[in-house]
Coordinates of C-alpha atoms in Angstrom, one line a residue:
X1 CA 9.8 -15.5 5.0
X2 CA 8.4 -14.6 1.9
X3 CA 7.3 -11.0 0.9
X4 CA 6.0 -10.3 -2.4
X5 CA 4.5 -7.2 -4.4
X6 CA 6.4 -4.7 -1.5
X7 CA 7.9 -1.2 -2.6
X8 CA 11.6 -2.1 -2.1
X9 CA 14.6 -0.3 -3.9
X10 CA 14.6 -3.2 -6.6
X11 CA 10.3 -3.4 -7.4
X12 CA 7.3 -1.0 -6.9
X13 CA 4.1 -2.0 -5.1
X14 CA 0.9 -2.5 -7.4
X15 CA -2.5 -2.0 -5.6
X16 CA -4.2 -4.4 -8.0
X17 CA -2.6 -7.4 -6.4
X18 CA -2.2 -8.9 -3.3
X19 CA 0.4 -8.1 -0.7
X20 CA 2.5 -10.9 1.1
X21 CA 4.3 -9.7 4.5
X22 CA 5.8 -11.8 7.0
X23 CA 5.6 -11.4 11.1
X24 CA 7.5 -13.3 14.2
X25 CA 6.0 -13.0 17.1
X26 CA 7.3 -13.1 20.3
X27 CA 7.3 -16.9 20.6
X28 CA 9.8 -17.4 17.6
X29 CA 7.0 -18.8 15.0
X30 CA 6.7 -17.1 11.6
X31 CA 3.3 -16.4 10.5
X32 CA 2.9 -14.9 6.6
X33 CA 0.1 -12.2 6.2
X34 CA -1.6 -11.2 2.6
X35 CA -3.8 -8.6 2.2
X36 CA -5.5 -6.5 -0.9
X37 CA -6.5 -3.3 -1.2
X38 CA -8.5 -3.7 -4.3
X39 CA -9.7 -1.4 -7.4
X40 CA -8.7 2.2 -7.3
X41 CA -12.3 2.9 -5.7
X42 CA -11.4 1.2 -2.5
X43 CA -8.2 3.1 -1.5
X44 CA -9.4 6.2 0.0
X45 CA -10.0 4.4 3.2
X46 CA -12.8 5.5 5.2
X47 CA -14.7 7.7 2.9
X48 CA -17.7 9.1 1.9
X49 CA -19.4 6.2 0.7
X50 CA -17.8 3.7 3.6
X51 CA -20.5 5.2 6.4
X52 CA -23.1 6.1 3.4
X53 CA -23.6 2.7 2.5
X54 CA -24.0 1.1 6.2
X55 CA -27.1 -1.4 6.1
X56 CA -27.5 -1.9 9.7
X57 CA -25.3 -1.3 12.6
X58 CA -25.3 -4.3 15.3
X59 CA -26.5 -4.7 18.6
X60 CA -27.0 -1.4 20.5
X61 CA -29.8 -2.0 21.9
X62 CA -31.4 -4.8 23.5
X63 CA -35.1 -4.7 22.1
X64 CA -34.0 -3.4 18.6
X65 CA -32.7 -5.5 15.7
X66 CA -32.0 -9.1 17.3
X67 CA -32.9 -8.1 20.7
X68 CA -29.7 -7.5 21.7
X69 CA -27.9 -10.2 20.9
X70 CA -25.2 -11.4 18.4
X71 CA -24.1 -15.0 17.2
X72 CA -20.3 -15.0 16.2
X73 CA -19.9 -16.2 12.9
X74 CA -16.5 -17.1 13.3
X75 CA -14.3 -17.6 16.8
X76 CA -12.6 -14.3 18.3
X77 CA -8.6 -14.8 18.4
X78 CA -6.4 -12.4 20.5
X79 CA -4.9 -10.5 18.0
X80 CA -4.4 -12.2 14.1
X81 CA -2.5 -14.9 15.1
X82 CA -3.1 -15.7 19.0
X83 CA -4.9 -18.2 21.1
X84 CA -9.1 -18.3 20.6
X85 CA -11.0 -16.1 23.6
X86 CA -14.5 -16.9 21.9
X87 CA -15.5 -19.4 19.8
X88 CA -17.6 -19.7 16.5
X89 CA -21.6 -19.9 17.5
X90 CA -21.0 -18.3 20.9
X91 CA -23.8 -15.5 21.4
X92 CA -22.7 -12.5 23.3
X93 CA -25.8 -10.6 24.7
X94 CA -26.1 -6.3 24.7
X95 CA -24.9 -4.8 27.9
X96 CA -24.7 -0.9 28.8
X97 CA -21.5 -1.4 30.5
X98 CA -18.4 -1.5 28.7
X99 CA -16.7 -3.8 30.4
X100 CA -19.0 -6.8 30.5
X101 CA -17.0 -10.0 29.2
X102 CA -19.9 -10.1 26.1
X103 CA -19.6 -6.5 25.3
X104 CA -15.6 -6.0 25.5
X105 CA -15.8 -9.2 23.2
X106 CA -17.9 -7.8 20.6
X107 CA -15.9 -4.2 20.9
X108 CA -13.2 -6.6 19.7
X109 CA -15.0 -7.0 15.9
X110 CA -13.3 -4.6 13.4
X111 CA -15.4 -2.7 10.9
X112 CA -18.0 -4.1 8.5
X113 CA -19.0 -7.8 8.3
X114 CA -18.1 -8.6 4.5
X115 CA -20.3 -10.9 2.0
X116 CA -19.7 -12.9 -0.8
X117 CA -17.5 -15.1 -2.6
X118 CA -14.5 -15.6 -0.7
X119 CA -12.8 -17.3 -3.7
X120 CA -14.3 -14.0 -5.7
X121 CA -13.1 -11.0 -4.0
X122 CA -15.1 -8.7 -6.4
X123 CA -18.6 -10.5 -5.2
X124 CA -19.5 -8.6 -2.2
X125 CA -23.5 -9.4 -3.3
X126 CA -26.2 -9.2 -1.4
X127 CA -25.6 -8.3 3.1
X128 CA -29.1 -9.9 5.1
X129 CA -31.9 -7.3 4.8
X130 CA -33.6 -8.3 7.7
X131 CA -33.8 -6.1 10.6
X132 CA -35.8 -8.0 13.1
X133 CA -33.2 -10.7 12.9
X134 CA -29.1 -9.4 12.2
X135 CA -28.0 -13.1 12.4
X136 CA -29.6 -14.6 9.5
X137 CA -27.6 -16.2 7.1
X138 CA -24.4 -14.3 8.4
X139 CA -20.9 -15.5 7.3
X140 CA -19.1 -12.7 8.8
X141 CA -18.7 -11.5 11.6
X142 CA -18.1 -7.0 12.2
X143 CA -19.6 -3.8 14.1
X144 CA -22.0 -3.6 11.0
X145 CA -23.4 -4.4 7.3
X146 CA -22.4 -2.8 4.5
X147 CA -23.5 -2.5 1.0
X148 CA -20.7 -2.6 -1.5
X149 CA -21.8 -3.5 -4.9
X150 CA -19.1 -4.7 -7.9
X151 CA -20.9 -3.8 -11.3
X152 CA -18.6 -4.3 -14.8
X153 CA -17.3 -7.3 -13.7
X154 CA -15.5 -9.8 -15.6
X155 CA -14.3 -13.2 -14.4
X156 CA -11.3 -13.1 -16.7
X157 CA -10.1 -9.8 -15.8
X158 CA -11.2 -8.6 -12.5
X159 CA -9.4 -5.6 -13.1
X160 CA -12.3 -4.1 -15.3
X161 CA -14.8 -4.9 -11.8
X162 CA -15.4 -1.3 -10.2
X163 CA -17.3 -0.3 -7.1
X164 CA -19.7 1.6 -6.8
X165 CA -21.0 1.4 -3.3
X166 CA -24.9 2.4 -2.5
X167 CA -27.1 2.5 -2.2
X168 CA -26.5 5.8 -0.4
X169 CA -28.2 5.7 2.9
X170 CA -28.4 9.2 4.9
X171 CA -30.1 10.7 7.9
X172 CA -33.3 11.9 5.6
X173 CA -33.8 8.4 4.1
X174 CA -32.5 6.6 0.7
X175 CA -30.9 8.4 -2.1
X176 CA -29.5 7.2 -5.5
X177 CA -32.2 4.9 -6.7
X178 CA -31.3 5.2 -10.3
X179 CA -27.8 5.3 -11.9
X180 CA -26.2 8.3 -13.8
X181 CA -23.2 6.6 -15.6
X182 CA -24.2 4.6 -19.1
X183 CA -21.8 1.6 -17.9
X184 CA -23.1 1.9 -14.3
X185 CA -25.1 -1.8 -14.4
X186 CA -26.7 -2.3 -10.4
X187 CA -29.9 -2.0 -9.9
X188 CA -30.0 0.5 -7.3
X189 CA -33.4 0.3 -6.6
X190 CA -33.6 -3.4 -5.7
X191 CA -30.5 -3.3 -3.4
X192 CA -32.5 -1.0 -1.3
X193 CA -33.3 -2.4 2.1
X194 CA -37.3 -2.2 2.2
X195 CA -37.3 -1.9 5.6
X196 CA -35.8 1.3 5.9
X197 CA -38.2 3.1 3.3
X198 CA -40.7 1.6 5.0
X199 CA -39.5 3.2 8.2
X200 CA -39.5 6.5 7.1
X201 CA -42.6 6.2 5.3
X202 CA -44.4 5.0 8.3
X203 CA -43.2 7.8 10.2
X204 CA -44.5 10.2 7.3
X205 CA -41.0 11.2 6.6
X206 CA -39.7 12.2 10.1
X207 CA -36.1 11.2 10.0
X208 CA -35.9 11.2 14.3
X209 CA -38.8 8.7 14.6
X210 CA -38.1 6.2 12.3
X211 CA -35.6 3.3 12.8
X212 CA -33.3 4.3 10.4
X213 CA -29.8 4.6 12.3
X214 CA -28.6 8.0 10.7
X215 CA -31.2 9.9 12.6
X216 CA -33.0 8.2 15.5
X217 CA -29.7 6.3 16.3
X218 CA -27.0 8.5 15.8
X219 CA -24.6 7.7 18.5
X220 CA -24.6 3.9 17.5
X221 CA -23.4 5.4 14.0
X222 CA -20.1 6.8 15.2
X223 CA -19.8 3.7 18.5
X224 CA -19.8 1.2 15.1
X225 CA -16.3 2.2 14.6
X226 CA -15.6 4.9 17.8
X227 CA -16.1 2.0 20.3
X228 CA -13.6 -0.6 20.5
X229 CA -11.0 -2.7 22.6
X230 CA -8.1 -4.4 21.4
X231 CA -8.1 -7.6 22.9
X232 CA -11.1 -9.6 24.4
X233 CA -9.3 -10.7 27.2
X234 CA -6.1 -10.3 28.9
X235 CA -3.4 -13.4 29.7
X236 CA -1.2 -11.8 31.6
X237 CA -4.1 -11.6 34.3
X238 CA -5.0 -15.5 33.8
X239 CA -4.4 -17.3 37.3
X240 CA -3.4 -14.3 39.0
X241 CA -4.9 -14.4 42.7
X242 CA -6.8 -10.9 43.3
X243 CA -7.4 -10.5 39.6
X244 CA -11.5 -10.9 38.6
X245 CA -12.9 -11.3 35.1
X246 CA -14.3 -7.8 35.4
X247 CA -10.9 -6.4 35.5
X248 CA -9.7 -8.3 32.0
X249 CA -11.4 -5.0 30.2
X250 CA -8.5 -3.8 27.4
X251 CA -10.1 -0.6 25.9
X252 CA -9.1 1.2 23.4
X253 CA -12.0 3.9 23.4
X254 CA -14.4 4.9 26.3
X255 CA -17.6 6.5 24.5
X256 CA -19.7 4.0 25.1
X257 CA -20.6 4.7 28.8
X258 CA -19.8 8.1 28.8
X259 CA -22.2 8.8 26.1
X260 CA -24.9 7.0 28.2
X261 CA -27.5 8.8 29.5
X262 CA -27.4 6.4 32.9
X263 CA -30.0 3.9 31.9
X264 CA -28.7 2.1 29.3
X265 CA -29.3 4.1 26.0
X266 CA -25.6 4.0 24.7
X267 CA -28.0 4.6 20.8
X268 CA -29.9 7.2 20.8
X269 CA -30.2 11.2 20.9
X270 CA -31.1 12.3 24.8
X271 CA -31.2 15.9 26.7
X272 CA -28.5 13.9 28.9
X273 CA -26.5 12.6 26.1
X274 CA -26.8 14.2 22.5
X275 CA -25.5 12.3 19.7
X276 CA -22.3 12.5 18.3
X277 CA -23.6 14.4 15.4
X278 CA -24.7 17.3 16.8
X279 CA -21.7 18.7 18.3
X280 CA -19.4 17.2 15.3
X281 CA -21.9 17.1 12.7
X282 CA -23.4 20.8 13.0
X283 CA -25.5 21.9 10.1
X284 CA -23.6 24.8 7.8
X285 CA -25.2 27.9 5.9
X286 CA -25.1 28.0 2.2
X287 CA -23.6 24.5 1.1
X288 CA -25.1 22.1 -1.6
X289 CA -25.3 18.4 -0.8
X290 CA -26.1 15.2 -3.5
X291 CA -25.2 15.8 -6.9
X292 CA -25.4 13.0 -9.1
X293 CA -22.4 10.6 -9.6
X294 CA -19.7 12.0 -11.4
X295 CA -21.6 15.4 -12.5
X296 CA -21.0 17.4 -9.7
X297 CA -22.9 20.4 -11.2
X298 CA -26.2 18.3 -12.0
X299 CA -28.6 17.7 -8.9
X300 CA -30.9 14.9 -8.3
X301 CA -34.6 15.3 -8.7
X302 CA -37.6 13.4 -7.7
X303 CA -37.9 12.4 -11.9
X304 CA -34.4 10.5 -10.3
X305 CA -36.1 8.7 -7.5
X306 CA -34.3 10.7 -4.6
X307 CA -36.9 11.0 -1.2
X308 CA -38.3 14.0 -1.4
X309 CA -35.8 15.3 1.5
X310 CA -33.2 15.4 -1.3
X311 CA -35.4 17.0 -4.0
X312 CA -34.8 20.5 -4.8
X313 CA -37.9 21.8 -5.8
X314 CA -39.6 20.1 -2.7
X315 CA -38.7 22.7 0.2
X316 CA -37.5 20.7 3.2
X317 CA -34.2 18.9 3.8
X318 CA -30.6 20.0 3.2
X319 CA -30.9 20.6 -0.7
X320 CA -33.8 22.7 -0.8
X321 CA -32.9 24.4 2.3
X322 CA -29.1 25.1 1.5
X323 CA -27.4 23.5 4.2
X324 CA -25.2 20.4 4.5
X325 CA -23.9 19.1 7.9
X326 CA -20.4 19.6 8.6
X327 CA -18.3 16.4 7.3
X328 CA -15.2 17.6 8.7
X329 CA -15.8 16.1 12.0
X330 CA -13.9 18.5 14.0
X331 CA -12.4 17.4 17.2
X332 CA -8.8 16.1 18.3
X333 CA -8.3 15.2 14.2
X334 CA -6.0 16.7 11.9
X335 CA -8.7 19.0 10.5
X336 CA -9.2 20.7 13.9
X337 CA -5.6 21.5 14.7
X338 CA -6.1 25.2 14.7
X339 CA -7.9 24.2 18.3
X340 CA -11.1 25.8 17.9
X341 CA -13.4 22.8 18.3
X342 CA -11.0 21.9 21.8
X343 CA -11.7 25.0 22.9
X344 CA -15.4 24.9 22.9
X345 CA -15.3 21.8 24.6
X346 CA -14.7 23.3 27.9
X347 CA -14.6 26.8 29.7
X348 CA -11.8 27.7 32.7
X349 CA -11.8 30.5 34.7
X350 CA -9.4 31.8 37.1
X351 CA -9.5 34.7 40.0
X352 CA -6.6 35.6 42.6
X353 CA -6.9 38.1 45.3
X354 CA -4.9 39.3 48.5
X355 CA -6.9 38.0 51.8
X356 CA -5.6 39.7 54.7
X357 CA -5.3 38.5 57.9
X358 CA -8.3 37.7 59.7
X359 CA -10.4 38.2 57.2
X360 CA -13.5 35.8 56.0
X361 CA -14.3 35.4 52.5
X362 CA -17.1 32.7 53.3
X363 CA -15.3 29.7 51.7
X364 CA -14.8 26.8 53.3
X365 CA -15.8 25.6 57.0
X366 CA -11.9 25.8 57.6
X367 CA -11.7 29.4 57.1
X368 CA -14.8 29.9 59.2
X369 CA -13.2 27.4 62.0
X370 CA -10.2 30.5 62.3
X371 CA -8.1 28.0 60.8
X372 CA -5.0 29.2 59.2
X373 CA -5.1 33.5 60.1
X374 CA -1.4 33.7 60.6
X375 CA -0.8 35.8 58.1
X376 CA -2.0 37.5 54.7
X377 CA -2.4 35.5 52.1
X378 CA -3.0 35.3 48.5
X379 CA -5.9 32.7 47.4
X380 CA -6.4 31.7 43.6
X381 CA -9.6 30.1 42.3
X382 CA -9.0 28.4 39.3
X383 CA -11.9 26.3 37.7
X384 CA -11.9 23.7 34.4
X385 CA -15.1 22.5 33.2
X386 CA -16.4 19.7 30.6
X387 CA -18.6 21.1 28.5
X388 CA -19.0 17.8 26.2
X389 CA -21.7 14.9 26.0
X390 CA -18.8 12.8 26.8
X391 CA -15.5 12.3 28.6
X392 CA -12.8 15.0 28.6
X393 CA -10.6 15.1 27.5
X394 CA -12.0 12.3 24.5
X395 CA -12.4 8.7 24.2
X396 CA -8.9 8.4 22.6
X397 CA -6.7 6.8 25.5
X398 CA -3.8 8.8 25.1
X399 CA -5.5 12.0 25.4
X400 CA -4.4 14.1 28.5
X401 CA -5.1 17.5 29.6
X402 CA -2.5 19.3 31.9
X403 CA -3.8 22.1 34.0
X404 CA -0.8 24.6 36.1
X405 CA -1.0 28.0 37.4
X406 CA 2.3 29.6 38.9
X407 CA 2.5 32.5 41.1
X408 CA 5.7 34.7 40.4
X409 CA 6.9 37.7 42.3
X410 CA 8.4 41.1 40.7
X411 CA 12.2 40.1 41.0
X412 CA 10.9 36.6 39.4
X413 CA 10.9 34.2 42.5
X414 CA 8.3 31.6 42.4
X415 CA 6.2 31.3 45.5
X416 CA 5.3 27.7 46.9
X417 CA 2.1 27.5 47.2
X418 CA 1.0 26.8 51.0
X419 CA -2.3 24.7 50.6
X420 CA -5.1 24.1 48.2
X421 CA -8.6 22.5 48.1
X422 CA -10.5 21.4 45.4
X423 CA -14.8 20.1 44.6
X424 CA -16.4 19.2 41.9
X425 CA -19.9 20.5 40.7
X426 CA -22.1 19.3 38.0
X427 CA -24.5 21.5 36.0
X428 CA -26.8 22.0 33.2
X429 CA -24.3 23.5 30.2
X430 CA -24.5 25.0 26.3
X431 CA -21.6 24.1 24.5
X432 CA -21.1 26.8 22.2
X433 CA -19.9 25.0 18.8
X434 CA -16.8 25.9 16.9
X435 CA -16.4 25.7 13.0
X436 CA -13.5 26.2 10.9
X437 CA -12.6 29.2 8.9
X438 CA -15.1 30.1 6.4
X439 CA -17.9 28.0 7.9
X440 CA -21.8 29.5 9.4
X441 CA -23.6 27.4 11.8
X442 CA -27.4 27.3 10.3
X443 CA -29.7 29.7 13.3
X444 CA -30.8 27.6 15.7
X445 CA -27.9 25.3 15.6
X446 CA -25.0 27.3 17.4
X447 CA -25.0 25.7 21.0
X448 CA -25.9 22.1 22.0
X449 CA -27.7 21.8 25.0
X450 CA -26.2 19.3 27.6
X451 CA -28.6 18.5 30.5
X452 CA -27.8 17.3 34.1
X453 CA -29.9 14.8 35.9
X454 CA -29.3 13.9 39.7
X455 CA -30.0 10.5 38.4
X456 CA -27.8 9.7 35.7
X457 CA -25.2 7.2 36.4
X458 CA -22.5 7.0 34.4
X459 CA -19.8 3.9 35.2
X460 CA -16.3 4.2 33.6
X461 CA -14.3 1.4 34.3
X462 CA -11.3 2.6 36.9
X463 CA -13.0 6.0 37.5
X464 CA -11.7 8.0 40.2
X465 CA -14.5 8.8 42.6
X466 CA -15.9 13.1 42.4
X467 CA -14.2 15.8 44.5
X468 CA -16.3 16.4 47.8
X469 CA -18.8 19.2 48.1
X470 CA -17.3 20.5 51.0
X471 CA -13.7 20.9 49.2
X472 CA -11.3 18.2 50.3
X473 CA -7.7 18.9 50.2
X474 CA -5.8 18.5 47.2
X475 CA -2.3 17.9 46.2
X476 CA -0.3 18.9 42.6
X477 CA 0.6 16.0 40.5
X478 CA 2.8 14.9 37.7
X479 CA 3.7 12.3 35.6
X480 CA 5.8 9.3 36.6
X481 CA 8.8 9.2 35.1
X482 CA 10.5 6.1 36.7
X483 CA 12.4 4.3 34.0
X484 CA 11.9 0.6 33.9
X485 CA 12.9 -2.8 32.2
X486 CA 10.5 -3.7 29.5
X487 CA 9.7 -6.9 27.4
X488 CA 8.3 -5.2 24.7
X489 CA 6.9 -6.8 21.1
X490 CA 6.6 -3.1 19.9
X491 CA 8.3 0.4 19.9
X492 CA 7.5 1.6 23.0
X493 CA 10.8 0.9 24.6
X494 CA 14.2 2.4 23.9
X495 CA 17.7 0.6 24.2
X496 CA 16.2 -2.2 23.0
X497 CA 18.2 -5.7 22.6
X498 CA 16.9 -9.4 21.9
X499 CA 16.5 -11.8 24.8
X500 CA 15.9 -15.2 25.0
X501 CA 13.2 -16.3 27.4
X502 CA 13.7 -19.7 29.9
X503 CA 11.7 -21.5 27.1
X504 CA 14.0 -20.6 24.3
X505 CA 11.9 -18.2 22.5
X506 CA 12.9 -14.7 22.1
X507 CA 11.5 -11.6 22.9
X508 CA 12.6 -7.8 22.7
X509 CA 13.7 -6.3 25.9
X510 CA 14.5 -2.2 26.7
X511 CA 13.9 0.3 28.7
X512 CA 11.0 2.7 29.6
X513 CA 9.5 5.2 31.9
X514 CA 6.4 4.8 34.2
X515 CA 3.6 7.5 32.4
X516 CA 1.2 7.2 35.2
X517 CA -0.9 9.9 36.9
X518 CA 1.0 10.6 40.2
X519 CA 1.0 12.9 43.2
X520 CA 3.4 15.2 44.2
X521 CA 4.6 17.4 47.5
X522 CA 6.5 19.8 45.3
X523 CA 4.8 23.3 45.4
X524 CA 6.5 25.9 43.4
X525 CA 3.0 24.8 40.8
X526 CA 0.2 23.5 41.1
X527 CA -0.4 21.2 38.5
X528 CA -3.9 18.9 37.8
X529 CA -3.4 16.5 35.3
X530 CA -7.3 14.7 33.7
X531 CA -6.6 11.6 31.5
X532 CA -6.9 7.5 32.0
X533 CA -4.0 5.3 33.0
X534 CA -3.5 2.5 30.7
X535 CA -0.8 0.0 30.2
X536 CA -0.1 -3.3 31.2
X537 CA 1.0 -4.0 34.9
X538 CA 4.2 -5.0 35.6
X539 CA 5.3 -5.9 39.1
X540 CA 2.5 -4.2 40.9
X541 CA 3.3 -1.2 38.5
X542 CA 0.4 -0.2 36.4
X543 CA 1.2 1.9 33.3
X544 CA 3.6 2.0 31.4
X545 CA 2.4 4.2 29.0
X546 CA -0.8 5.9 28.1
X547 CA -2.1 3.8 24.5
X548 CA -3.1 1.1 23.3
X549 CA -3.2 -2.5 24.6
X550 CA -5.0 -1.2 27.3
X551 CA -5.9 -2.3 30.6
X552 CA -7.5 0.9 32.2
X553 CA -6.8 1.0 36.2
X554 CA -7.5 4.5 37.0
X555 CA -9.7 7.2 34.9
X556 CA -9.9 10.6 36.2
X557 CA -11.2 12.9 33.1
X558 CA -14.0 14.7 33.7
X559 CA -17.5 14.0 33.0
X560 CA -20.1 15.4 31.0
X561 CA -21.5 18.6 32.9
X562 CA -18.0 18.2 35.5
X563 CA -16.4 21.3 37.0
X564 CA -13.7 21.0 39.6
X565 CA -12.8 23.7 41.6
X566 CA -9.5 25.0 43.0
X567 CA -8.6 27.3 45.8
X568 CA -4.8 27.6 46.3
X569 CA -3.1 29.7 49.0
X570 CA 0.1 31.4 49.4
X571 CA 1.8 33.0 52.2
X572 CA 2.8 36.4 51.3
X573 CA 5.3 36.8 53.5
X574 CA 6.9 34.8 50.5
X575 CA 7.3 37.7 48.2
X576 CA 10.4 39.5 47.8
X577 CA 9.1 42.3 45.1
X578 CA 5.7 43.5 44.1
X579 CA 3.6 42.9 42.4
X580 CA 2.7 39.1 42.4
X581 CA 1.3 37.6 38.5
X582 CA -0.5 34.5 38.8
X583 CA -0.6 32.6 35.6
X584 CA -3.2 29.7 34.8
X585 CA -2.5 27.6 31.5
X586 CA -4.7 24.6 30.5
X587 CA -2.7 22.5 27.6
X588 CA -4.6 19.6 25.5
X589 CA -1.7 16.7 25.2
X590 CA -2.8 15.2 22.2
X591 CA -0.5 11.9 22.7
X592 CA -0.4 11.9 26.4
X593 CA 3.5 14.0 26.0
X594 CA 4.7 10.4 26.1
X595 CA 4.1 10.6 30.0
X596 CA 6.5 13.9 29.9
X597 CA 5.9 17.6 29.9
X598 CA 8.9 19.6 29.6
X599 CA 9.0 22.5 31.8
X600 CA 10.7 25.6 31.1
X601 CA 11.8 28.8 33.2
X602 CA 8.7 30.5 33.7
X603 CA 7.1 27.4 34.7
X604 CA 5.0 26.3 31.6
X605 CA 5.8 24.4 28.8
X606 CA 9.4 24.9 27.8
X607 CA 10.1 27.2 24.2
X608 CA 11.5 24.6 22.0
X609 CA 9.4 21.7 22.6
X610 CA 9.1 19.6 19.5
X611 CA 5.6 19.4 18.1
X612 CA 5.8 16.1 17.3
X613 CA 5.3 15.8 21.8
X614 CA 1.6 17.3 20.4
X615 CA 1.3 19.6 23.4
X616 CA -1.0 22.8 22.8
X617 CA -1.8 25.9 24.9
X618 CA -5.7 25.8 24.8
X619 CA -6.1 28.5 27.4
X620 CA -4.0 31.7 29.7
X621 CA -4.8 33.9 31.9
X622 CA -3.1 36.5 34.2
X623 CA -4.1 38.0 37.0
X624 CA -1.5 41.0 38.7
X625 CA -1.6 41.5 42.5
X626 CA -0.8 44.9 43.6

């Protein structure tokens, strides 16, 4: 195929021009794909302007907007060049169940609906403004509409056209109704969606009772990007006996159901499911916000047409009160790998003691019945609790958490554990928010309460049942590393080579390891692993890798408010020299450890493990028993 406008030893990439690249499918067909980044103001990726130019979040509530339905302006394909899985004109219906076929198809839509003349790339004029009928005059598909204003345009010279963004929408209404640049000819006030202004005025400026999606529907705003499915249907399952339609769910992120309060509310701020911004955009003290365009030392005033919340003389709102919601979006991202946010999202504990023969510690029915009294024991209790309003670890399919207990005597011998039980407990928690060094949270916003409701019903696809209240027997876990041959179109295999299929087409085949979480009868350490088993089925073996192109086979992450407690017993007769040191560590595996956990002589993460493995120790505790 041909390629143009690429960075090569003999050419330089020009972002002002369209780039064309070639791609070959596994069926042996060659495709050409073209893309255009555009003007320099659009080369920052997802920046401030992107979110604050959003006008409408689609299909997040069945009695809001278009009544919980979305009519496709175009067909949905399986990938850029794949088969059509949903036809143009089909209507998708809202459901609180993320794995429903309509919602899974809807989640396959990427980014914003982009409007304008397709033959004129800088003419993204108006998006539909009728919030009561989202499908009116819709010519594009997406998870939200976004206002992109082009000005200074000259059809004979598109390079003169620049995008100003806006009008900017925020949690307090609309800003930027006037211009501060002489060359900005856009009439911003005329471009504001009137429903937003009317809603805020009708609610007397109360951002939390208006229909404005930044505040009243804060979760919808985040979920319009952070809930995704990679495809609408998995052709691998077509015609396979025993595989039902509801198994055909290829999910990238699963915050949709995990952030529900159990009654189908996936969009608003509730006591059992606080909106994302409460933890990830906490208000910071002594910050200044909303300066004029290109004038960082000059604030907008009432004369500029801003709403009162942004008037520095109004006495209310972020400008007058001197605060700013944190836009670092701390979580499992580059900004937070000082790990302060990860560590604030859970709580762990350990206790350990010697239990003498015949001693009743009042713990479980098995002990009270007289079982297990033949020798002295070392009894260890550990806990791990989710303090977030979503699953732990979080939404990305590759996130995993590994907890491990090792008991070592004074001679360095590791004691084998003899038995273990586990139980799940639920209670209301308070998440103590963490910020980056140098930031201070506004008083009254330092903690977020996540209420537990016994009637809440969070159903996650493939979810593993919670441990029972009585303390059921559990075993240690590991990540399966069985090596298998695998046909893959991407870089997930090693020792790859081209192979010709029976129909004459070509594929790439190599080897990889199964990365699912499995039980093990090994007793040198007690390990529990939390995460999702994602991947594809091969000969009945599910989970080739944690990651994308994912069909969820099992999910044993912790639910909101869930606390798992383990009781581990060791036979003290195995001790060769006292004292015994019991160590409990918790690790966050940003990339799932690629299905591996390199173990050192001490039983924990081996020294020298490459940083690219992205395995982080987030908790450690020792108890010495004499």
